PDB file of C-alpha atoms in Angstrom:
ATOM      1  CA  UNK A   1      52.605-171.277 -19.561  1.00 77.00           C
ATOM      2  CA  UNK A   2      52.003-169.492 -22.720  1.00 84.00           C
ATOM      3  CA  UNK A   3      53.661-172.042 -24.869  1.00 85.00           C
ATOM      4  CA  UNK A   4      51.181-174.613 -23.827  1.00 89.00           C
ATOM      5  CA  UNK A   5      48.413-172.565 -25.066  1.00 92.00           C
ATOM      6  CA  UNK A   6      49.286-171.714 -28.451  1.00 94.00           C
ATOM      7  CA  UNK A   7      49.936-168.013 -27.513  1.00 97.00           C
ATOM      8  CA  UNK A   8      50.053-165.307 -30.044  1.00 96.00           C
ATOM      9  CA  UNK A   9      50.119-161.594 -29.710  1.00 96.00           C
ATOM     10  CA  UNK A  10      50.671-158.400 -31.491  1.00 96.00           C
ATOM     11  CA  UNK A  11      51.684-155.171 -29.321  1.00 96.00           C
ATOM     12  CA  UNK A  12      51.008-157.081 -26.076  1.00 96.00           C
ATOM     13  CA  UNK A  13      53.790-156.663 -23.616  1.00 94.00           C
ATOM     14  CA  UNK A  14      54.335-159.072 -20.632  1.00 94.00           C
ATOM     15  CA  UNK A  15      55.481-158.375 -17.148  1.00 92.00           C
ATOM     16  CA  UNK A  16      55.308-159.290 -13.509  1.00 92.00           C
ATOM     17  CA  UNK A  17      53.856-157.695 -10.508  1.00 85.00           C
ATOM     18  CA  UNK A  18      54.329-159.257  -6.869  1.00 79.00           C
ATOM     19  CA  UNK A  19      55.649-162.382  -8.371  1.00 83.00           C
ATOM     20  CA  UNK A  20      52.519-162.889 -10.785  1.00 86.00           C
ATOM     21  CA  UNK A  21      53.208-162.872 -14.348  1.00 93.00           C
ATOM     22  CA  UNK A  22      50.714-161.147 -16.635  1.00 95.00           C
ATOM     23  CA  UNK A  23      50.125-160.065 -20.359  1.00 96.00           C
ATOM     24  CA  UNK A  24      48.308-157.087 -21.518  1.00 96.00           C
ATOM     25  CA  UNK A  25      47.503-155.485 -24.758  1.00 97.00           C
ATOM     26  CA  UNK A  26      48.871-151.881 -25.575  1.00 97.00           C
ATOM     27  CA  UNK A  27      46.287-149.619 -27.256  1.00 97.00           C
ATOM     28  CA  UNK A  28      45.167-151.214 -30.586  1.00 97.00           C
ATOM     29  CA  UNK A  29      47.082-154.528 -29.619  1.00 98.00           C
ATOM     30  CA  UNK A  30      45.872-158.033 -29.087  1.00 98.00           C
ATOM     31  CA  UNK A  31      46.868-161.416 -27.894  1.00 98.00           C
ATOM     32  CA  UNK A  32      45.292-164.830 -27.997  1.00 98.00           C
ATOM     33  CA  UNK A  33      45.631-168.289 -26.525  1.00 98.00           C
ATOM     34  CA  UNK A  34      43.737-171.736 -26.614  1.00 98.00           C
ATOM     35  CA  UNK A  35      41.936-173.157 -23.641  1.00 97.00           C
ATOM     36  CA  UNK A  36      40.397-176.661 -23.136  1.00 95.00           C
ATOM     37  CA  UNK A  37      36.828-176.954 -23.484  1.00 96.00           C
ATOM     38  CA  UNK A  38      34.212-179.636 -22.326  1.00 94.00           C
ATOM     39  CA  UNK A  39      32.284-180.624 -25.514  1.00 93.00           C
ATOM     40  CA  UNK A  40      28.960-181.710 -23.812  1.00 93.00           C
ATOM     41  CA  UNK A  41      28.897-178.980 -20.843  1.00 94.00           C
ATOM     42  CA  UNK A  42      27.909-175.292 -20.669  1.00 96.00           C
ATOM     43  CA  UNK A  43      31.158-173.242 -20.001  1.00 97.00           C
ATOM     44  CA  UNK A  44      32.141-169.870 -18.619  1.00 97.00           C
ATOM     45  CA  UNK A  45      35.461-168.147 -18.818  1.00 97.00           C
ATOM     46  CA  UNK A  46      37.180-167.050 -15.489  1.00 97.00           C
ATOM     47  CA  UNK A  47      39.596-164.279 -15.663  1.00 97.00           C
ATOM     48  CA  UNK A  48      41.892-162.546 -13.126  1.00 96.00           C
ATOM     49  CA  UNK A  49      42.591-158.905 -14.250  1.00 95.00           C
ATOM     50  CA  UNK A  50      45.020-156.580 -12.436  1.00 91.00           C
ATOM     51  CA  UNK A  51      44.525-152.831 -12.128  1.00 88.00           C
ATOM     52  CA  UNK A  52      45.739-150.753 -15.063  1.00 88.00           C
ATOM     53  CA  UNK A  53      48.601-148.516 -14.419  1.00 83.00           C
ATOM     54  CA  UNK A  54      48.389-144.921 -15.326  1.00 82.00           C
ATOM     55  CA  UNK A  55      45.227-144.827 -17.570  1.00 87.00           C
ATOM     56  CA  UNK A  56      41.759-146.440 -18.052  1.00 93.00           C
ATOM     57  CA  UNK A  57      41.620-149.872 -19.595  1.00 95.00           C
ATOM     58  CA  UNK A  58      39.110-150.836 -22.061  1.00 97.00           C
ATOM     59  CA  UNK A  59      39.148-154.281 -24.180  1.00 98.00           C
ATOM     60  CA  UNK A  60      37.000-156.934 -25.708  1.00 98.00           C
ATOM     61  CA  UNK A  61      37.118-160.613 -24.688  1.00 98.00           C
ATOM     62  CA  UNK A  62      36.516-162.610 -27.817  1.00 98.00           C
ATOM     63  CA  UNK A  63      35.823-166.388 -27.870  1.00 98.00           C
ATOM     64  CA  UNK A  64      36.147-168.152 -31.224  1.00 97.00           C
ATOM     65  CA  UNK A  65      35.603-164.894 -32.935  1.00 97.00           C
ATOM     66  CA  UNK A  66      32.516-163.703 -30.924  1.00 97.00           C
ATOM     67  CA  UNK A  67      32.772-160.818 -28.340  1.00 98.00           C
ATOM     68  CA  UNK A  68      31.577-162.187 -25.140  1.00 97.00           C
ATOM     69  CA  UNK A  69      32.444-159.093 -23.059  1.00 97.00           C
ATOM     70  CA  UNK A  70      33.660-155.427 -23.289  1.00 98.00           C
ATOM     71  CA  UNK A  71      35.026-154.576 -19.835  1.00 95.00           C
ATOM     72  CA  UNK A  72      36.592-151.328 -18.786  1.00 93.00           C
ATOM     73  CA  UNK A  73      38.642-150.756 -15.609  1.00 90.00           C
ATOM     74  CA  UNK A  74      39.970-147.485 -13.990  1.00 88.00           C
ATOM     75  CA  UNK A  75      43.421-147.551 -12.398  1.00 86.00           C
ATOM     76  CA  UNK A  76      43.508-148.665  -8.694  1.00 79.00           C
ATOM     77  CA  UNK A  77      46.287-149.874  -6.442  1.00 72.00           C
ATOM     78  CA  UNK A  78      46.494-153.328  -5.111  1.00 66.00           C
ATOM     79  CA  UNK A  79      43.144-154.681  -6.368  1.00 77.00           C
ATOM     80  CA  UNK A  80      42.520-157.623  -8.687  1.00 85.00           C
ATOM     81  CA  UNK A  81      39.301-158.360 -10.286  1.00 89.00           C
ATOM     82  CA  UNK A  82      38.011-161.914 -11.078  1.00 93.00           C
ATOM     83  CA  UNK A  83      35.397-161.740 -13.873  1.00 95.00           C
ATOM     84  CA  UNK A  84      33.259-164.474 -15.005  1.00 97.00           C
ATOM     85  CA  UNK A  85      31.938-164.461 -18.653  1.00 97.00           C
ATOM     86  CA  UNK A  86      29.473-166.961 -19.815  1.00 96.00           C
ATOM     87  CA  UNK A  87      30.351-168.541 -23.122  1.00 97.00           C
ATOM     88  CA  UNK A  88      27.376-169.174 -25.389  1.00 96.00           C
ATOM     89  CA  UNK A  89      26.476-172.688 -25.748  1.00 95.00           C
ATOM     90  CA  UNK A  90      26.576-172.298 -29.593  1.00 94.00           C
ATOM     91  CA  UNK A  91      30.475-171.321 -29.352  1.00 94.00           C
ATOM     92  CA  UNK A  92      31.311-174.310 -27.140  1.00 95.00           C
ATOM     93  CA  UNK A  93      28.943-177.247 -28.005  1.00 95.00           C
ATOM     94  CA  UNK A  94      30.952-180.125 -29.340  1.00 96.00           C
ATOM     95  CA  UNK A  95      34.443-178.378 -28.991  1.00 96.00           C
ATOM     96  CA  UNK A  96      37.377-179.594 -27.061  1.00 96.00           C
ATOM     97  CA  UNK A  97      39.074-176.148 -27.151  1.00 97.00           C
ATOM     98  CA  UNK A  98      38.414-172.581 -27.625  1.00 98.00           C
ATOM     99  CA  UNK A  99      40.443-169.737 -28.888  1.00 98.00           C
ATOM    100  CA  UNK A 100      40.204-166.791 -26.528  1.00 98.00           C
ATOM    101  CA  UNK A 101      41.369-163.289 -27.495  1.00 98.00           C
ATOM    102  CA  UNK A 102      42.116-160.113 -25.845  1.00 98.00           C
ATOM    103  CA  UNK A 103      41.663-157.018 -27.858  1.00 98.00           C
ATOM    104  CA  UNK A 104      42.487-153.517 -26.497  1.00 98.00           C
ATOM    105  CA  UNK A 105      40.506-150.489 -27.521  1.00 98.00           C
ATOM    106  CA  UNK A 106      42.337-148.396 -30.177  1.00 97.00           C
ATOM    107  CA  UNK A 107      42.984-145.656 -27.648  1.00 97.00           C
ATOM    108  CA  UNK A 108      43.506-147.617 -24.304  1.00 96.00           C
ATOM    109  CA  UNK A 109      45.239-150.625 -23.211  1.00 96.00           C
ATOM    110  CA  UNK A 110      43.624-153.737 -21.852  1.00 96.00           C
ATOM    111  CA  UNK A 111      44.019-154.434 -18.139  1.00 95.00           C
ATOM    112  CA  UNK A 112      46.603-156.903 -17.352  1.00 95.00           C
ATOM    113  CA  UNK A 113      45.562-160.598 -17.445  1.00 97.00           C
ATOM    114  CA  UNK A 114      46.989-162.677 -14.711  1.00 95.00           C
ATOM    115  CA  UNK A 115      44.883-165.926 -15.069  1.00 95.00           C
ATOM    116  CA  UNK A 116      42.161-167.263 -17.393  1.00 97.00           C
ATOM    117  CA  UNK A 117      40.586-170.659 -17.394  1.00 96.00           C
ATOM    118  CA  UNK A 118      37.375-172.393 -18.516  1.00 97.00           C
ATOM    119  CA  UNK A 119      35.012-174.036 -16.094  1.00 96.00           C
ATOM    120  CA  UNK A 120      31.711-175.818 -16.141  1.00 96.00           C
ATOM    121  CA  UNK A 121      28.716-173.428 -15.873  1.00 91.00           C
ATOM    122  CA  UNK A 122      26.657-174.230 -12.921  1.00 81.00           C
ATOM    123  CA  UNK A 123      23.516-172.510 -13.808  1.00 70.00           C
TER     124      UNK A 123
END
């Protein structure tokens, strides 16, 4: 739940599709939350994005103030995308939590975010 992860957002409506809750940022909007980190392990961020509705989506994925990815996605029906973003070791070393932010492009929304978690990087 968002309340367990210090959620904060601006211009970031939530919704539900097929019993899955999501959050997305409208053009120029953003939302952020805190995830647990392993202080002595290399990490990656695993996100499940939904297809945008009506227009292309473009956004930045930001971890502790640093952009780690700038995805884009075209509208599609019934397709989810699991994306894995390596977190630079310098961002996660020694930390027990990380602040993750989704920032929509000024002229396009983000894709809907259904799930997001950290996991130990295997390589």
